mmCIF file of C-alpha atoms in Angstrom:
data_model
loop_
_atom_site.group_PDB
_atom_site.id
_atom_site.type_symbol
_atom_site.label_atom_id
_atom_site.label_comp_id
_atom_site.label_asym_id
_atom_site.label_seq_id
_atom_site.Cartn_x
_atom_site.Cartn_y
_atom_site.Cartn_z
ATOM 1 C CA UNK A 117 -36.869 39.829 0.440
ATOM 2 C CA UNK A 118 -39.933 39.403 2.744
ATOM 3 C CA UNK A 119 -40.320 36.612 4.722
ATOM 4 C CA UNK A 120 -43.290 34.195 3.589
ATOM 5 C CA UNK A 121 -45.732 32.666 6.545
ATOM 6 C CA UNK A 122 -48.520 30.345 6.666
ATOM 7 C CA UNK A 123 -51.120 30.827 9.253
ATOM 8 C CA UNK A 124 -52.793 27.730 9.782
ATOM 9 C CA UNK A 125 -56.144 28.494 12.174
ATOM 10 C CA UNK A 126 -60.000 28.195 11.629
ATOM 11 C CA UNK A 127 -60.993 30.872 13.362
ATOM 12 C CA UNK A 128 -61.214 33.677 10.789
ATOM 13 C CA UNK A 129 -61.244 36.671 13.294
ATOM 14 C CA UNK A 130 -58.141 35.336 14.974
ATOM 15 C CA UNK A 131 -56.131 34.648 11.634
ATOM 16 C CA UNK A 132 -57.187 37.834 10.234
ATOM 17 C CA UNK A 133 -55.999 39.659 13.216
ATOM 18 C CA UNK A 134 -52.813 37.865 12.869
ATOM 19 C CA UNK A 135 -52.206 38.265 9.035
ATOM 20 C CA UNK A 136 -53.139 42.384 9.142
ATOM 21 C CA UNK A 137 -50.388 42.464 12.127
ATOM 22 C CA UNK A 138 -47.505 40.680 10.342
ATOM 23 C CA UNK A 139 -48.382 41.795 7.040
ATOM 24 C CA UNK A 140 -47.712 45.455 8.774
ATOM 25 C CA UNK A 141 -44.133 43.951 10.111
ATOM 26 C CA UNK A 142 -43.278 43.370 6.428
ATOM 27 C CA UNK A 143 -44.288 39.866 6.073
ATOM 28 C CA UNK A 144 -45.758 38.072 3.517
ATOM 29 C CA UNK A 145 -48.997 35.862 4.934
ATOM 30 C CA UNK A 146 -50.687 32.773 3.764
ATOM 31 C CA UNK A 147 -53.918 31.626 5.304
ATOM 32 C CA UNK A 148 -55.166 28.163 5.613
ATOM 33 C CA UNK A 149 -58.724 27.330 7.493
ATOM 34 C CA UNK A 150 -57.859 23.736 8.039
ATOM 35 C CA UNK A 151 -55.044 21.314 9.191
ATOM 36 C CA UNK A 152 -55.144 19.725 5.680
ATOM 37 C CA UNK A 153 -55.223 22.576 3.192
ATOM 38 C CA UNK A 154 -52.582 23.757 5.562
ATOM 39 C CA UNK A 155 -50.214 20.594 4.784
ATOM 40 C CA UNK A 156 -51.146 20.724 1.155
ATOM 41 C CA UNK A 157 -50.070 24.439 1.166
ATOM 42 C CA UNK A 158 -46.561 23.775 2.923
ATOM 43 C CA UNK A 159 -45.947 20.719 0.552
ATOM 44 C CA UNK A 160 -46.733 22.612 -2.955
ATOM 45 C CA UNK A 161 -45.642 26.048 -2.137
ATOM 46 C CA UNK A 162 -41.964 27.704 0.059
ATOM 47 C CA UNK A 163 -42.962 28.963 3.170
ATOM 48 C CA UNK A 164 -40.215 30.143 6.176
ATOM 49 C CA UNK A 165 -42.182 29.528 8.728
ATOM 50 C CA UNK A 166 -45.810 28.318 9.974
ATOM 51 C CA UNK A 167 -48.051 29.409 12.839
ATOM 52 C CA UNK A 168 -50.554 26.279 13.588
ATOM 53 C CA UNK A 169 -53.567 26.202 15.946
ATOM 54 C CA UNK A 170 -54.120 22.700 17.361
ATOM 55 C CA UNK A 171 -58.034 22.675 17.218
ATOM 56 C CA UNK A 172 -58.984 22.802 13.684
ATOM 57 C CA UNK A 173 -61.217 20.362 11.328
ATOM 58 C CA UNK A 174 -59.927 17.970 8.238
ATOM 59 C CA UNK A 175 -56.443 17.407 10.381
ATOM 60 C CA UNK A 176 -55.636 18.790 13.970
ATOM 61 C CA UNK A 177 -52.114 20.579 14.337
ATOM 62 C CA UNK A 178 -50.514 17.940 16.393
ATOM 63 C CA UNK A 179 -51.098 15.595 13.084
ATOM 64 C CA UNK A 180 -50.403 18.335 11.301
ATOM 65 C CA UNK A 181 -46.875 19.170 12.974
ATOM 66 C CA UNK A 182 -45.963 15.766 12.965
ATOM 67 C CA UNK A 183 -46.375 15.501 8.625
ATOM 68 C CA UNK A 184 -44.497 18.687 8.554
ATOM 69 C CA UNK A 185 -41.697 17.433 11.043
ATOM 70 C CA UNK A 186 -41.158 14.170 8.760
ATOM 71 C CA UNK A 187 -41.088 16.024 5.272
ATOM 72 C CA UNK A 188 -39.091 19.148 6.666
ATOM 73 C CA UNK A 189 -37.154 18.241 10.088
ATOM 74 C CA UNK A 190 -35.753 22.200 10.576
ATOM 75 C CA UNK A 191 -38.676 23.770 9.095
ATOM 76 C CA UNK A 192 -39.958 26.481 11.973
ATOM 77 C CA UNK A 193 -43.499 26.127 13.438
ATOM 78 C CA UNK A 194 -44.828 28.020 16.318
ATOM 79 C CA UNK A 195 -48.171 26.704 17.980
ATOM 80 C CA UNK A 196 -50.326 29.112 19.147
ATOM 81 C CA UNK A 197 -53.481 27.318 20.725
ATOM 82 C CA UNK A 198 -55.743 28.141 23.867
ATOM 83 C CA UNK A 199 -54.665 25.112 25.652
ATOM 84 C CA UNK A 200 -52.135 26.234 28.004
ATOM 85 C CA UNK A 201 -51.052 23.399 30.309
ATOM 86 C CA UNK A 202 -47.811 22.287 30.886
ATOM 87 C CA UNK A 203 -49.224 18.343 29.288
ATOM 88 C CA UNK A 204 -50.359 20.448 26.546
ATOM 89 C CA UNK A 205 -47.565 22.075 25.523
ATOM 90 C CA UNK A 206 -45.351 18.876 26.186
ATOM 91 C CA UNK A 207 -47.547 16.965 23.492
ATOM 92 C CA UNK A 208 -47.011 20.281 21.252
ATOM 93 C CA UNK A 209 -43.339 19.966 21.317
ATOM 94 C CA UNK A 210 -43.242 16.238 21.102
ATOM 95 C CA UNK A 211 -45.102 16.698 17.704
ATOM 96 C CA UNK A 212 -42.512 19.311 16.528
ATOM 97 C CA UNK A 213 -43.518 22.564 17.439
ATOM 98 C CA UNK A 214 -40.932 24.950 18.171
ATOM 99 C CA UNK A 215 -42.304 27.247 20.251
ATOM 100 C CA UNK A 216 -45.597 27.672 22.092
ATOM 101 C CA UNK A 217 -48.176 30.674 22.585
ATOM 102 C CA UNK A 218 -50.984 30.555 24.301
ATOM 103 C CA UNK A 219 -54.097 32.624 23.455
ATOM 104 C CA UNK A 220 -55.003 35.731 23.980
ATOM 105 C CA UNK A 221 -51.193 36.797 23.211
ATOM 106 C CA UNK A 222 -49.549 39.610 22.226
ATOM 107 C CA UNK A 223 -48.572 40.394 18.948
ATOM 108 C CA UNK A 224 -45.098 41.843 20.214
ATOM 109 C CA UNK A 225 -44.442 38.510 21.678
ATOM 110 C CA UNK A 226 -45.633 36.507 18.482
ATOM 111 C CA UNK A 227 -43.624 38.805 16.542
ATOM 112 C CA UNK A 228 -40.354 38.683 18.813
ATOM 113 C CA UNK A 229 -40.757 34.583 18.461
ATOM 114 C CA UNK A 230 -41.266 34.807 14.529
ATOM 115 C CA UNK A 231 -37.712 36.677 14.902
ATOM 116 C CA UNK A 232 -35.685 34.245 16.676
ATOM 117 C CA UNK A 233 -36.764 31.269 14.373
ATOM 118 C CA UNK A 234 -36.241 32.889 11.606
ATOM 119 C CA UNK A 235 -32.725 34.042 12.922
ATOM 120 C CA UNK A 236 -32.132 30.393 13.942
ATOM 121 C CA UNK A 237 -32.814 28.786 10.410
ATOM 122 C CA UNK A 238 -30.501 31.628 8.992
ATOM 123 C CA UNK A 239 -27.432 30.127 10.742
ATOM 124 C CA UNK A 240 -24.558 28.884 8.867
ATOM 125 C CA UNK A 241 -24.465 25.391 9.358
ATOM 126 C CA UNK A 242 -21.557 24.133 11.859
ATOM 127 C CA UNK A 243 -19.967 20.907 11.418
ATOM 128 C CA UNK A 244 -21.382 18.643 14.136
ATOM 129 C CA UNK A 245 -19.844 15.402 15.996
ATOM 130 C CA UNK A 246 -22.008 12.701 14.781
ATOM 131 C CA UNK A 247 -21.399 10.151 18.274
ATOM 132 C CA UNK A 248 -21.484 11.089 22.173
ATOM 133 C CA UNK A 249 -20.354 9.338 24.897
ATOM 134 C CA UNK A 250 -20.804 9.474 28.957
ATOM 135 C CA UNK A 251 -20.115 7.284 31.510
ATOM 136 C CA UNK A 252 -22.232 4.371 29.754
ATOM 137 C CA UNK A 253 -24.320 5.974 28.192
ATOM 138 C CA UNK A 254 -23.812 6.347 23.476
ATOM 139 C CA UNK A 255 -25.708 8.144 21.824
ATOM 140 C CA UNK A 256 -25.690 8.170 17.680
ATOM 141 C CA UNK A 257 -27.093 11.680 16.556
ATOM 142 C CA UNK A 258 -27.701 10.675 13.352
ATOM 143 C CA UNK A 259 -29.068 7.456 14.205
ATOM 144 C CA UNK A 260 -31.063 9.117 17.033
ATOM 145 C CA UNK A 261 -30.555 6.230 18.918
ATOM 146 C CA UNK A 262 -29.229 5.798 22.656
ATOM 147 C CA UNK A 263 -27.779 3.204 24.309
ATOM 148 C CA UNK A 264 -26.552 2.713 28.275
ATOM 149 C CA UNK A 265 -24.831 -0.515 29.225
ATOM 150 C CA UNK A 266 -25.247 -2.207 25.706
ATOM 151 C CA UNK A 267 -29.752 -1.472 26.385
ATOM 152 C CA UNK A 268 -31.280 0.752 23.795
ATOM 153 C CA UNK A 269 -33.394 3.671 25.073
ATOM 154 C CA UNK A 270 -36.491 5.292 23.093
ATOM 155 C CA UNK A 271 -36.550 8.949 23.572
ATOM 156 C CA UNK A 272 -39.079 11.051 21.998
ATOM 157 C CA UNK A 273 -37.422 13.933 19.844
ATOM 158 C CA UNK A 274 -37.357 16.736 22.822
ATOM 159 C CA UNK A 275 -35.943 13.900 25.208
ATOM 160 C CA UNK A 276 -33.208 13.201 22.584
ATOM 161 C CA UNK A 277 -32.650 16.843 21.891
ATOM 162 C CA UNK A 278 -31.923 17.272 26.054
ATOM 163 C CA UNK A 279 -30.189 14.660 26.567
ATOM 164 C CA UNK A 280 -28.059 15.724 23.126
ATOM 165 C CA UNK A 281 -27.299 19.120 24.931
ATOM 166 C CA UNK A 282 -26.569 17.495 29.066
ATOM 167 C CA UNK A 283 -24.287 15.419 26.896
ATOM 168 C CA UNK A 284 -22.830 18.015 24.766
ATOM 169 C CA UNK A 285 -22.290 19.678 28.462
ATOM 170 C CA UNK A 286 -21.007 17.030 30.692
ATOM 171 C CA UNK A 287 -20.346 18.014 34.550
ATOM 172 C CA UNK A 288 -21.777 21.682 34.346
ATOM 173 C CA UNK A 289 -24.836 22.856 35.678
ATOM 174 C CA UNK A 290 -27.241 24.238 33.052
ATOM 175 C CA UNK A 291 -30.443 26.143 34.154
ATOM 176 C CA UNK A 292 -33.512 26.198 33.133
ATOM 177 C CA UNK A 293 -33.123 29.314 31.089
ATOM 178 C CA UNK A 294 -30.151 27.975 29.477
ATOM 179 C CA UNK A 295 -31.924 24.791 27.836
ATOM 180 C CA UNK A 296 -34.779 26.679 27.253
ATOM 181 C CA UNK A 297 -32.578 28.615 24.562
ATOM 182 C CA UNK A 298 -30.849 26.225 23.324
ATOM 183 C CA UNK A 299 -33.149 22.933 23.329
ATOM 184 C CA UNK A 300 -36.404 24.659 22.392
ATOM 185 C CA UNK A 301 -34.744 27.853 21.044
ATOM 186 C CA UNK A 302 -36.583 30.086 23.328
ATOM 187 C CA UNK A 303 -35.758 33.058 25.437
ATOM 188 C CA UNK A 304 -39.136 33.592 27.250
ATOM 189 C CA UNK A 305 -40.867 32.100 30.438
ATOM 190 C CA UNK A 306 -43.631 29.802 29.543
ATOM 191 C CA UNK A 307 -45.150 30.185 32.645
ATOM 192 C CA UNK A 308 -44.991 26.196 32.993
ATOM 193 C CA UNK A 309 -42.346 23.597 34.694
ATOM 194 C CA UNK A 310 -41.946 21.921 30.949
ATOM 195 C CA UNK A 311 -38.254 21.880 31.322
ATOM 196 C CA UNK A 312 -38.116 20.130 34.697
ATOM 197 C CA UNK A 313 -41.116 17.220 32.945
ATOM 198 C CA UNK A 314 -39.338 16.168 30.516
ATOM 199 C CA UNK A 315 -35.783 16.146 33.064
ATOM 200 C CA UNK A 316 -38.400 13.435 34.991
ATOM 201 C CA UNK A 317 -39.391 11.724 31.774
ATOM 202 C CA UNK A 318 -35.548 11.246 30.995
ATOM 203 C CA UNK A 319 -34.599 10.287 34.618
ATOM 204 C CA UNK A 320 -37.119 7.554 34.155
ATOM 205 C CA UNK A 321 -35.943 6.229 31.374
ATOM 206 C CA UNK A 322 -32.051 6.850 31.530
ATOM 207 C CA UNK A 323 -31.892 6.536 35.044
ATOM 208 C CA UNK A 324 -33.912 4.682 37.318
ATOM 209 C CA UNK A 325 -32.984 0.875 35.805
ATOM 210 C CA UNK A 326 -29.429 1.562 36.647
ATOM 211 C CA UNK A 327 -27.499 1.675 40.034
ATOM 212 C CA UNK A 328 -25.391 4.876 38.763
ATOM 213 C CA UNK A 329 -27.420 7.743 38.910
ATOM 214 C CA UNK A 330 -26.457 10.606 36.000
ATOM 215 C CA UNK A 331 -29.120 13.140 35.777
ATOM 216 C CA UNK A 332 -28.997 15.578 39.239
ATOM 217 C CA UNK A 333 -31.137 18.092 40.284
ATOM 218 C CA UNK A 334 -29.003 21.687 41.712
ATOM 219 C CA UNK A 335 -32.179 23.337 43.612
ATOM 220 C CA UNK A 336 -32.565 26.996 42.885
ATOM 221 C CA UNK A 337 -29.535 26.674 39.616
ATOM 222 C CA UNK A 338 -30.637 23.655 37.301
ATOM 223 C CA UNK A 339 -29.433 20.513 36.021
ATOM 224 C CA UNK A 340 -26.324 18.418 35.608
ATOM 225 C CA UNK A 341 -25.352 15.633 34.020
ATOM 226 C CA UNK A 342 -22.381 13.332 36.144
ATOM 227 C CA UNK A 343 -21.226 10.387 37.106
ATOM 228 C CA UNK A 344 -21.616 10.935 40.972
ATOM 229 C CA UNK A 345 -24.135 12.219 43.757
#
């Protein structure tokens, strides 16, 4: 059974391009020209995963990523965009994207991405502890709330999703190529610090309004999550 994709990008050249080249990989392809046909596409009609520029008229695909995200939390989505900074792609992931390409790319690479999404949704689903616990710090994963020292903490999805995983992996150092496969799924080098932005954005807000300092920096390994220095 082929696997169904909707490419969401006004620029006809560029979405032709990338329909002829999956459509040769065996995949069925979709076009939208705009970020709200594109939503009214994935809400009347079964798609396994989406490919959304961010530019694009009616609805831009940060708004668009965001509708998806609420209707269809696991649904796969892939950004591909020409805005390539490390603040860019941080506000693409904090929509809901799951992965990131910058353009010009390389069809191998879009295609090797496609793969390992597609993979990822086909996993059986594992029973999951619902509650986590560290020094202070609870943190309800259905809920997606967090707490330290009784004072609720607002994380944005990505935060929660790290913080999820440091706490998941208490006292061992976890590099950057670790979380970057199993918080954002990903097995390639962006090419930007993302990883080590949003540890900042999480030391700031977990961190620096308490004496006991939990999120550590190993220079040249990664990042740990324990109770002392």
């Amino acid at each position: 059974m082929q696997n169904k994709i909707l490419v969401v990008e006004d620029d006809q050249r560029v979405s032709s391009i990338i329909k002829r080249g999956l459509e040769e990989n065996g995949y069925e392809v979709q076009q939208a020209w705009n970020g709200l046909s594109g939503k009214e596409m994935l809400q009347n009609n079964l798609f396994d995963l989406a490919i959304v520029d961010i530019v694009m008229p009616e609805m831009n695909g940060l708004d668009l990523c965001a509708a998806i995200r609420k209707e269809k939390p696991n649904f796969p989505i892939i950004m591909l965009t020409a805005l390539g900074t490390t603040d860019d792609k941080v506000e693409g992931f904090d929509a809901g994207a799951d992965d990131y390409l910058v353009k010009p790319f390389d069809l191998r690479e879009l295609l090797a991405r496609i793969k390992v999404l597609l993979k990822r949704t086909r996993r059986p689903v594992e029973k999951e502890i619902t509650k986590l616990e560290y020094a202070d710090m609870h943190l309800d994963i259905n809920r997606k709330t967090l707490f330290r020292s009784g004072k609720e903490i607002t994380l944005t999805p990505k935060e929660f999703s790290l913080l999820m995983f440091m706490m998941k992996n208490p006292e061992r150092v976890l590099s950057r190529k670790e979380i970057s496969k199993k918080v954002w799924d990903m097995d390639f080098d962006t090419g930007t610090n993302f990883i080590d932005v949003y540890i900042n954005y999480l030391r700031k807000k977990v961190d620096r309004d308490f004496e006991q300092k939990l999120l550590h920096t190993k220079p040249g390994m990664g990042f740990i999550l324990k109770k002392d220095n």
